[in-house]
């Protein structure tokens, strides 16, 4: 559809009368769906649903129709030999990328495993990946370029992330485990996912709360902050330019690990930028979902 209406060489270029960008379900709607199928769901169940599907209706339907309404049952379904979640990532992207799919897959796998800067990706791939990253962002809409809150557009502190939660999950756990799948070791694949899931889902929890704030709070921008040394990282910053208010939050799976005093100290790095806002310091954990 983008090619037909937005490519200058196409006959319908510039002739659209309206445009709808179909979005996944919001976190609020996901909670309603999970409540309908499992009224006694836990925060772990909700986070797992979010981490695997990102709110995409097709993936939620696959899980709910199969009765996979707890995180344990979701893992069971994902690793099942006939599971569509095992092949969906490859089916979606191989034909899109064509002959270059190997390089694109390598970049996406590195991004999913925490190599979020171009310098890191270049060193692992062995060549300049700038053009590939630009295509993944602007042509395929698969990755996002994230800058620290209040940073200038030309800031070199940008980090890349996979936009779609399912593909992020697929490139983190399924794609690197092809040998296990070929050997039929689906039980070991599940074990591998479970072993690494807690650390992985902690990052998704930050994304969850950004989306929740966007949905429920009166804000005009939301993001994160990090400095060059990586010493002053703030998980969530949400501001309202109209009201001159803001929320700074630390996100942890375990509420006992939240340290608001330490977070308050980190705000000194943004003293100038935050001076015009009335700031509220908060901590978000699984119990706040």
PDB file of N, CA, C and O in Angstrom, residues 80-137:
ATOM      1  N   UNK A  80       5.697 -25.075  20.857  1.00  0.00           N
ATOM      2  CA  UNK A  80       5.091 -26.298  20.337  1.00  0.00           C
ATOM      3  C   UNK A  80       5.561 -26.554  18.904  1.00  0.00           C
ATOM      4  O   UNK A  80       5.724 -25.604  18.131  1.00  0.00           O
ATOM      5  N   UNK A  81       5.804 -27.798  18.501  1.00  0.00           N
ATOM      6  CA  UNK A  81       6.327 -28.073  17.156  1.00  0.00           C
ATOM      7  C   UNK A  81       5.512 -27.464  16.025  1.00  0.00           C
ATOM      8  O   UNK A  81       6.068 -27.063  14.993  1.00  0.00           O
ATOM      9  N   UNK A  82       4.192 -27.381  16.206  1.00  0.00           N
ATOM     10  CA  UNK A  82       3.345 -26.832  15.144  1.00  0.00           C
ATOM     11  C   UNK A  82       3.013 -25.357  15.377  1.00  0.00           C
ATOM     12  O   UNK A  82       2.113 -24.803  14.736  1.00  0.00           O
ATOM     13  N   UNK A  83       3.734 -24.705  16.271  1.00  0.00           N
ATOM     14  CA  UNK A  83       3.410 -23.323  16.631  1.00  0.00           C
ATOM     15  C   UNK A  83       3.715 -22.347  15.495  1.00  0.00           C
ATOM     16  O   UNK A  83       4.827 -22.340  14.954  1.00  0.00           O
ATOM     17  N   UNK A  84       2.757 -21.495  15.142  1.00  0.00           N
ATOM     18  CA  UNK A  84       3.022 -20.471  14.126  1.00  0.00           C
ATOM     19  C   UNK A  84       4.033 -19.434  14.610  1.00  0.00           C
ATOM     20  O   UNK A  84       4.665 -18.760  13.793  1.00  0.00           O
ATOM     21  N   UNK A  85       4.222 -19.310  15.913  1.00  0.00           N
ATOM     22  CA  UNK A  85       5.173 -18.336  16.438  1.00  0.00           C
ATOM     23  C   UNK A  85       6.616 -18.698  16.093  1.00  0.00           C
ATOM     24  O   UNK A  85       7.489 -17.838  16.108  1.00  0.00           O
ATOM     25  N   UNK A  86       6.883 -19.966  15.780  1.00  0.00           N
ATOM     26  CA  UNK A  86       8.237 -20.387  15.440  1.00  0.00           C
ATOM     27  C   UNK A  86       8.646 -19.942  14.041  1.00  0.00           C
ATOM     28  O   UNK A  86       9.828 -19.726  13.770  1.00  0.00           O
ATOM     29  N   UNK A  87       7.705 -19.827  13.132  1.00  0.00           N
ATOM     30  CA  UNK A  87       8.038 -19.557  11.725  1.00  0.00           C
ATOM     31  C   UNK A  87       7.552 -18.194  11.228  1.00  0.00           C
ATOM     32  O   UNK A  87       7.948 -17.754  10.150  1.00  0.00           O
ATOM     33  N   UNK A  88       6.704 -17.536  12.018  1.00  0.00           N
ATOM     34  CA  UNK A  88       6.101 -16.287  11.565  1.00  0.00           C
ATOM     35  C   UNK A  88       7.146 -15.224  11.228  1.00  0.00           C
ATOM     36  O   UNK A  88       7.027 -14.508  10.239  1.00  0.00           O
ATOM     37  N   UNK A  89       8.198 -15.116  12.061  1.00  0.00           N
ATOM     38  CA  UNK A  89       9.213 -14.097  11.813  1.00  0.00           C
ATOM     39  C   UNK A  89       9.878 -14.267  10.465  1.00  0.00           C
ATOM     40  O   UNK A  89      10.011 -13.312   9.699  1.00  0.00           O
ATOM     41  N   UNK A  90      10.281 -15.490  10.171  1.00  0.00           N
ATOM     42  CA  UNK A  90      10.938 -15.760   8.885  1.00  0.00           C
ATOM     43  C   UNK A  90       9.982 -15.572   7.724  1.00  0.00           C
ATOM     44  O   UNK A  90      10.328 -14.974   6.691  1.00  0.00           O
ATOM     45  N   UNK A  91       8.756 -16.072   7.876  1.00  0.00           N
ATOM     46  CA  UNK A  91       7.764 -15.951   6.803  1.00  0.00           C
ATOM     47  C   UNK A  91       7.465 -14.490   6.482  1.00  0.00           C
ATOM     48  O   UNK A  91       7.234 -14.126   5.325  1.00  0.00           O
ATOM     49  N   UNK A  92       7.453 -13.651   7.521  1.00  0.00           N
ATOM     50  CA  UNK A  92       7.133 -12.237   7.323  1.00  0.00           C
ATOM     51  C   UNK A  92       8.224 -11.494   6.566  1.00  0.00           C
ATOM     52  O   UNK A  92       7.939 -10.601   5.767  1.00  0.00           O
ATOM     53  N   UNK A  93       9.482 -11.864   6.812  1.00  0.00           N
ATOM     54  CA  UNK A  93      10.572 -10.984   6.412  1.00  0.00           C
ATOM     55  C   UNK A  93      11.458 -11.470   5.271  1.00  0.00           C
ATOM     56  O   UNK A  93      12.030 -10.641   4.552  1.00  0.00           O
ATOM     57  N   UNK A  94      11.596 -12.767   5.065  1.00  0.00           N
ATOM     58  CA  UNK A  94      12.527 -13.250   4.043  1.00  0.00           C
ATOM     59  C   UNK A  94      12.177 -12.713   2.662  1.00  0.00           C
ATOM     60  O   UNK A  94      13.033 -12.215   1.930  1.00  0.00           O
ATOM     61  N   UNK A  95      10.904 -12.774   2.301  1.00  0.00           N
ATOM     62  CA  UNK A  95      10.500 -12.280   0.972  1.00  0.00           C
ATOM     63  C   UNK A  95      10.636 -10.769   0.867  1.00  0.00           C
ATOM     64  O   UNK A  95      10.899 -10.231  -0.209  1.00  0.00           O
ATOM     65  N   UNK A  96      10.479 -10.062   1.982  1.00  0.00           N
ATOM     66  CA  UNK A  96      10.621  -8.603   1.984  1.00  0.00           C
ATOM     67  C   UNK A  96      12.066  -8.192   1.724  1.00  0.00           C
ATOM     68  O   UNK A  96      12.349  -7.273   0.973  1.00  0.00           O
ATOM     69  N   UNK A  97      13.006  -8.887   2.362  1.00  0.00           N
ATOM     70  CA  UNK A  97      14.410  -8.495   2.278  1.00  0.00           C
ATOM     71  C   UNK A  97      15.109  -9.030   1.040  1.00  0.00           C
ATOM     72  O   UNK A  97      16.156  -8.498   0.648  1.00  0.00           O
ATOM     73  N   UNK A  98      14.598 -10.088   0.429  1.00  0.00           N
ATOM     74  CA  UNK A  98      15.225 -10.636  -0.764  1.00  0.00           C
ATOM     75  C   UNK A  98      16.601 -11.221  -0.481  1.00  0.00           C
ATOM     76  O   UNK A  98      16.838 -11.825   0.569  1.00  0.00           O
ATOM     77  N   UNK A  99      17.543 -11.019  -1.411  1.00  0.00           N
ATOM     78  CA  UNK A  99      18.872 -11.622  -1.298  1.00  0.00           C
ATOM     79  C   UNK A  99      19.666 -11.098  -0.108  1.00  0.00           C
ATOM     80  O   UNK A  99      20.595 -11.749   0.356  1.00  0.00           O
ATOM     81  N   UNK A 100      19.308  -9.930   0.399  1.00  0.00           N
ATOM     82  CA  UNK A 100      20.047  -9.319   1.504  1.00  0.00           C
ATOM     83  C   UNK A 100      19.509  -9.744   2.866  1.00  0.00           C
ATOM     84  O   UNK A 100      19.904  -9.201   3.891  1.00  0.00           O
ATOM     85  N   UNK A 101      18.618 -10.726   2.875  1.00  0.00           N
ATOM     86  CA  UNK A 101      17.955 -11.032   4.148  1.00  0.00           C
ATOM     87  C   UNK A 101      18.935 -11.470   5.227  1.00  0.00           C
ATOM     88  O   UNK A 101      18.709 -11.221   6.409  1.00  0.00           O
ATOM     89  N   UNK A 102      20.040 -12.095   4.859  1.00  0.00           N
ATOM     90  CA  UNK A 102      21.011 -12.547   5.840  1.00  0.00           C
ATOM     91  C   UNK A 102      21.589 -11.400   6.649  1.00  0.00           C
ATOM     92  O   UNK A 102      21.701 -11.479   7.884  1.00  0.00           O
ATOM     93  N   UNK A 103      21.944 -10.318   5.959  1.00  0.00           N
ATOM     94  CA  UNK A 103      22.500  -9.141   6.647  1.00  0.00           C
ATOM     95  C   UNK A 103      21.439  -8.487   7.523  1.00  0.00           C
ATOM     96  O   UNK A 103      21.706  -8.126   8.677  1.00  0.00           O
ATOM     97  N   UNK A 104      20.244  -8.332   6.986  1.00  0.00           N
ATOM     98  CA  UNK A 104      19.159  -7.721   7.770  1.00  0.00           C
ATOM     99  C   UNK A 104      18.838  -8.558   9.018  1.00  0.00           C
ATOM    100  O   UNK A 104      18.634  -8.007  10.107  1.00  0.00           O
ATOM    101  N   UNK A 105      18.807  -9.875   8.859  1.00  0.00           N
ATOM    102  CA  UNK A 105      18.524 -10.743  10.002  1.00  0.00           C
ATOM    103  C   UNK A 105      19.614 -10.626  11.061  1.00  0.00           C
ATOM    104  O   UNK A 105      19.334 -10.620  12.260  1.00  0.00           O
ATOM    105  N   UNK A 106      20.860 -10.536  10.623  1.00  0.00           N
ATOM    106  CA  UNK A 106      21.971 -10.380  11.574  1.00  0.00           C
ATOM    107  C   UNK A 106      21.831  -9.098  12.367  1.00  0.00           C
ATOM    108  O   UNK A 106      22.029  -9.076  13.591  1.00  0.00           O
ATOM    109  N   UNK A 107      21.486  -8.016  11.689  1.00  0.00           N
ATOM    110  CA  UNK A 107      21.318  -6.721  12.356  1.00  0.00           C
ATOM    111  C   UNK A 107      20.179  -6.781  13.364  1.00  0.00           C
ATOM    112  O   UNK A 107      20.303  -6.313  14.503  1.00  0.00           O
ATOM    113  N   UNK A 108      19.066  -7.376  12.974  1.00  0.00           N
ATOM    114  CA  UNK A 108      17.910  -7.457  13.860  1.00  0.00           C
ATOM    115  C   UNK A 108      18.188  -8.361  15.062  1.00  0.00           C
ATOM    116  O   UNK A 108      17.758  -8.068  16.176  1.00  0.00           O
ATOM    117  N   UNK A 109      18.938  -9.436  14.827  1.00  0.00           N
ATOM    118  CA  UNK A 109      19.280 -10.315  15.948  1.00  0.00           C
ATOM    119  C   UNK A 109      20.188  -9.590  16.940  1.00  0.00           C
ATOM    120  O   UNK A 109      19.999  -9.676  18.156  1.00  0.00           O
ATOM    121  N   UNK A 110      21.169  -8.859  16.433  1.00  0.00           N
ATOM    122  CA  UNK A 110      22.075  -8.105  17.303  1.00  0.00           C
ATOM    123  C   UNK A 110      21.308  -7.056  18.101  1.00  0.00           C
ATOM    124  O   UNK A 110      21.546  -6.867  19.299  1.00  0.00           O
ATOM    125  N   UNK A 111      20.389  -6.371  17.439  1.00  0.00           N
ATOM    126  CA  UNK A 111      19.588  -5.350  18.120  1.00  0.00           C
ATOM    127  C   UNK A 111      18.747  -5.978  19.230  1.00  0.00           C
ATOM    128  O   UNK A 111      18.632  -5.429  20.326  1.00  0.00           O
ATOM    129  N   UNK A 112      18.169  -7.146  18.947  1.00  0.00           N
ATOM    130  CA  UNK A 112      17.322  -7.825  19.932  1.00  0.00           C
ATOM    131  C   UNK A 112      18.113  -8.320  21.136  1.00  0.00           C
ATOM    132  O   UNK A 112      17.558  -8.490  22.226  1.00  0.00           O
ATOM    133  N   UNK A 113      19.418  -8.548  20.955  1.00  0.00           N
ATOM    134  CA  UNK A 113      20.237  -9.072  22.049  1.00  0.00           C
ATOM    135  C   UNK A 113      21.018  -7.977  22.769  1.00  0.00           C
ATOM    136  O   UNK A 113      21.902  -8.274  23.571  1.00  0.00           O
ATOM    137  N   UNK A 114      20.697  -6.703  22.466  1.00  0.00           N
ATOM    138  CA  UNK A 114      21.287  -5.624  23.247  1.00  0.00           C
ATOM    139  C   UNK A 114      22.356  -4.804  22.560  1.00  0.00           C
ATOM    140  O   UNK A 114      22.887  -3.861  23.151  1.00  0.00           O
ATOM    141  N   UNK A 115      22.679  -5.116  21.308  1.00  0.00           N
ATOM    142  CA  UNK A 115      23.632  -4.297  20.544  1.00  0.00           C
ATOM    143  C   UNK A 115      22.818  -3.187  19.874  1.00  0.00           C
ATOM    144  O   UNK A 115      22.321  -3.341  18.769  1.00  0.00           O
ATOM    145  N   UNK A 116      22.692  -2.059  20.565  1.00  0.00           N
ATOM    146  CA  UNK A 116      21.712  -1.048  20.150  1.00  0.00           C
ATOM    147  C   UNK A 116      22.311   0.168  19.457  1.00  0.00           C
ATOM    148  O   UNK A 116      21.576   1.056  19.035  1.00  0.00           O
ATOM    149  N   UNK A 117      23.646   0.249  19.334  1.00  0.00           N
ATOM    150  CA  UNK A 117      24.256   1.376  18.629  1.00  0.00           C
ATOM    151  C   UNK A 117      24.822   0.888  17.305  1.00  0.00           C
ATOM    152  O   UNK A 117      25.187  -0.287  17.160  1.00  0.00           O
ATOM    153  N   UNK A 118      24.937   1.797  16.337  1.00  0.00           N
ATOM    154  CA  UNK A 118      25.473   1.393  15.038  1.00  0.00           C
ATOM    155  C   UNK A 118      26.914   0.925  15.157  1.00  0.00           C
ATOM    156  O   UNK A 118      27.329  -0.012  14.469  1.00  0.00           O
ATOM    157  N   UNK A 119      27.683   1.540  16.043  1.00  0.00           N
ATOM    158  CA  UNK A 119      29.077   1.129  16.232  1.00  0.00           C
ATOM    159  C   UNK A 119      29.158  -0.334  16.649  1.00  0.00           C
ATOM    160  O   UNK A 119      29.974  -1.101  16.120  1.00  0.00           O
ATOM    161  N   UNK A 120      28.304  -0.732  17.583  1.00  0.00           N
ATOM    162  CA  UNK A 120      28.288  -2.120  18.036  1.00  0.00           C
ATOM    163  C   UNK A 120      27.867  -3.056  16.915  1.00  0.00           C
ATOM    164  O   UNK A 120      28.474  -4.114  16.705  1.00  0.00           O
ATOM    165  N   UNK A 121      26.842  -2.670  16.167  1.00  0.00           N
ATOM    166  CA  UNK A 121      26.343  -3.509  15.078  1.00  0.00           C
ATOM    167  C   UNK A 121      27.389  -3.625  13.979  1.00  0.00           C
ATOM    168  O   UNK A 121      27.659  -4.717  13.461  1.00  0.00           O
ATOM    169  N   UNK A 122      28.019  -2.497  13.606  1.00  0.00           N
ATOM    170  CA  UNK A 122      29.052  -2.509  12.564  1.00  0.00           C
ATOM    171  C   UNK A 122      30.180  -3.472  12.911  1.00  0.00           C
ATOM    172  O   UNK A 122      30.653  -4.244  12.056  1.00  0.00           O
ATOM    173  N   UNK A 123      30.628  -3.429  14.165  1.00  0.00           N
ATOM    174  CA  UNK A 123      31.763  -4.263  14.570  1.00  0.00           C
ATOM    175  C   UNK A 123      31.419  -5.744  14.510  1.00  0.00           C
ATOM    176  O   UNK A 123      32.272  -6.578  14.201  1.00  0.00           O
ATOM    177  N   UNK A 124      30.169  -6.088  14.784  1.00  0.00           N
ATOM    178  CA  UNK A 124      29.752  -7.490  14.772  1.00  0.00           C
ATOM    179  C   UNK A 124      29.469  -7.990  13.355  1.00  0.00           C
ATOM    180  O   UNK A 124      29.793  -9.131  13.015  1.00  0.00           O
ATOM    181  N   UNK A 125      28.872  -7.139  12.534  1.00  0.00           N
ATOM    182  CA  UNK A 125      28.539  -7.533  11.160  1.00  0.00           C
ATOM    183  C   UNK A 125      29.771  -7.476  10.267  1.00  0.00           C
ATOM    184  O   UNK A 125      29.893  -8.226   9.294  1.00  0.00           O
ATOM    185  N   UNK A 126      30.698  -6.556  10.580  1.00  0.00           N
ATOM    186  CA  UNK A 126      31.927  -6.453   9.802  1.00  0.00           C
ATOM    187  C   UNK A 126      31.868  -5.483   8.646  1.00  0.00           C
ATOM    188  O   UNK A 126      32.710  -5.533   7.745  1.00  0.00           O
ATOM    189  N   UNK A 127      30.876  -4.601   8.663  1.00  0.00           N
ATOM    190  CA  UNK A 127      30.790  -3.572   7.622  1.00  0.00           C
ATOM    191  C   UNK A 127      29.883  -2.452   8.100  1.00  0.00           C
ATOM    192  O   UNK A 127      29.192  -2.580   9.120  1.00  0.00           O
ATOM    193  N   UNK A 128      29.891  -1.355   7.360  1.00  0.00           N
ATOM    194  CA  UNK A 128      29.036  -0.223   7.703  1.00  0.00           C
ATOM    195  C   UNK A 128      27.578  -0.594   7.432  1.00  0.00           C
ATOM    196  O   UNK A 128      27.225  -0.968   6.312  1.00  0.00           O
ATOM    197  N   UNK A 129      26.755  -0.493   8.472  1.00  0.00           N
ATOM    198  CA  UNK A 129      25.354  -0.912   8.343  1.00  0.00           C
ATOM    199  C   UNK A 129      24.394   0.277   8.283  1.00  0.00           C
ATOM    200  O   UNK A 129      23.193   0.100   8.414  1.00  0.00           O
ATOM    201  N   UNK A 130      24.929   1.483   8.083  1.00  0.00           N
ATOM    202  CA  UNK A 130      24.089   2.679   8.079  1.00  0.00           C
ATOM    203  C   UNK A 130      22.936   2.599   7.109  1.00  0.00           C
ATOM    204  O   UNK A 130      21.792   2.933   7.449  1.00  0.00           O
ATOM    205  N   UNK A 131      23.195   2.142   5.876  1.00  0.00           N
ATOM    206  CA  UNK A 131      22.142   2.062   4.857  1.00  0.00           C
ATOM    207  C   UNK A 131      21.100   1.018   5.235  1.00  0.00           C
ATOM    208  O   UNK A 131      19.893   1.207   5.020  1.00  0.00           O
ATOM    209  N   UNK A 132      21.539  -0.089   5.829  1.00  0.00           N
ATOM    210  CA  UNK A 132      20.608  -1.143   6.245  1.00  0.00           C
ATOM    211  C   UNK A 132      19.708  -0.648   7.381  1.00  0.00           C
ATOM    212  O   UNK A 132      18.495  -0.894   7.381  1.00  0.00           O
ATOM    213  N   UNK A 133      20.317   0.040   8.337  1.00  0.00           N
ATOM    214  CA  UNK A 133      19.532   0.572   9.454  1.00  0.00           C
ATOM    215  C   UNK A 133      18.505   1.585   8.960  1.00  0.00           C
ATOM    216  O   UNK A 133      17.360   1.614   9.422  1.00  0.00           O
ATOM    217  N   UNK A 134      18.922   2.430   8.011  1.00  0.00           N
ATOM    218  CA  UNK A 134      17.996   3.424   7.452  1.00  0.00           C
ATOM    219  C   UNK A 134      16.825   2.742   6.757  1.00  0.00           C
ATOM    220  O   UNK A 134      15.672   3.170   6.886  1.00  0.00           O
ATOM    221  N   UNK A 135      17.097   1.667   6.019  1.00  0.00           N
ATOM    222  CA  UNK A 135      16.020   0.926   5.341  1.00  0.00           C
ATOM    223  C   UNK A 135      15.085   0.266   6.343  1.00  0.00           C
ATOM    224  O   UNK A 135      13.862   0.288   6.175  1.00  0.00           O
ATOM    225  N   UNK A 136      15.670  -0.321   7.396  1.00  0.00           N
ATOM    226  CA  UNK A 136      14.846  -0.977   8.408  1.00  0.00           C
ATOM    227  C   UNK A 136      13.936   0.016   9.117  1.00  0.00           C
ATOM    228  O   UNK A 136      12.824  -0.321   9.511  1.00  0.00           O
ATOM    229  N   UNK A 137      14.404   1.255   9.242  1.00  0.00           N
ATOM    230  CA  UNK A 137      13.596   2.275   9.912  1.00  0.00           C
ATOM    231  C   UNK A 137      12.581   2.915   8.979  1.00  0.00           C
ATOM    232  O   UNK A 137      11.388   2.994   9.315  1.00  0.00           O
TER     233      UNK A 137
END
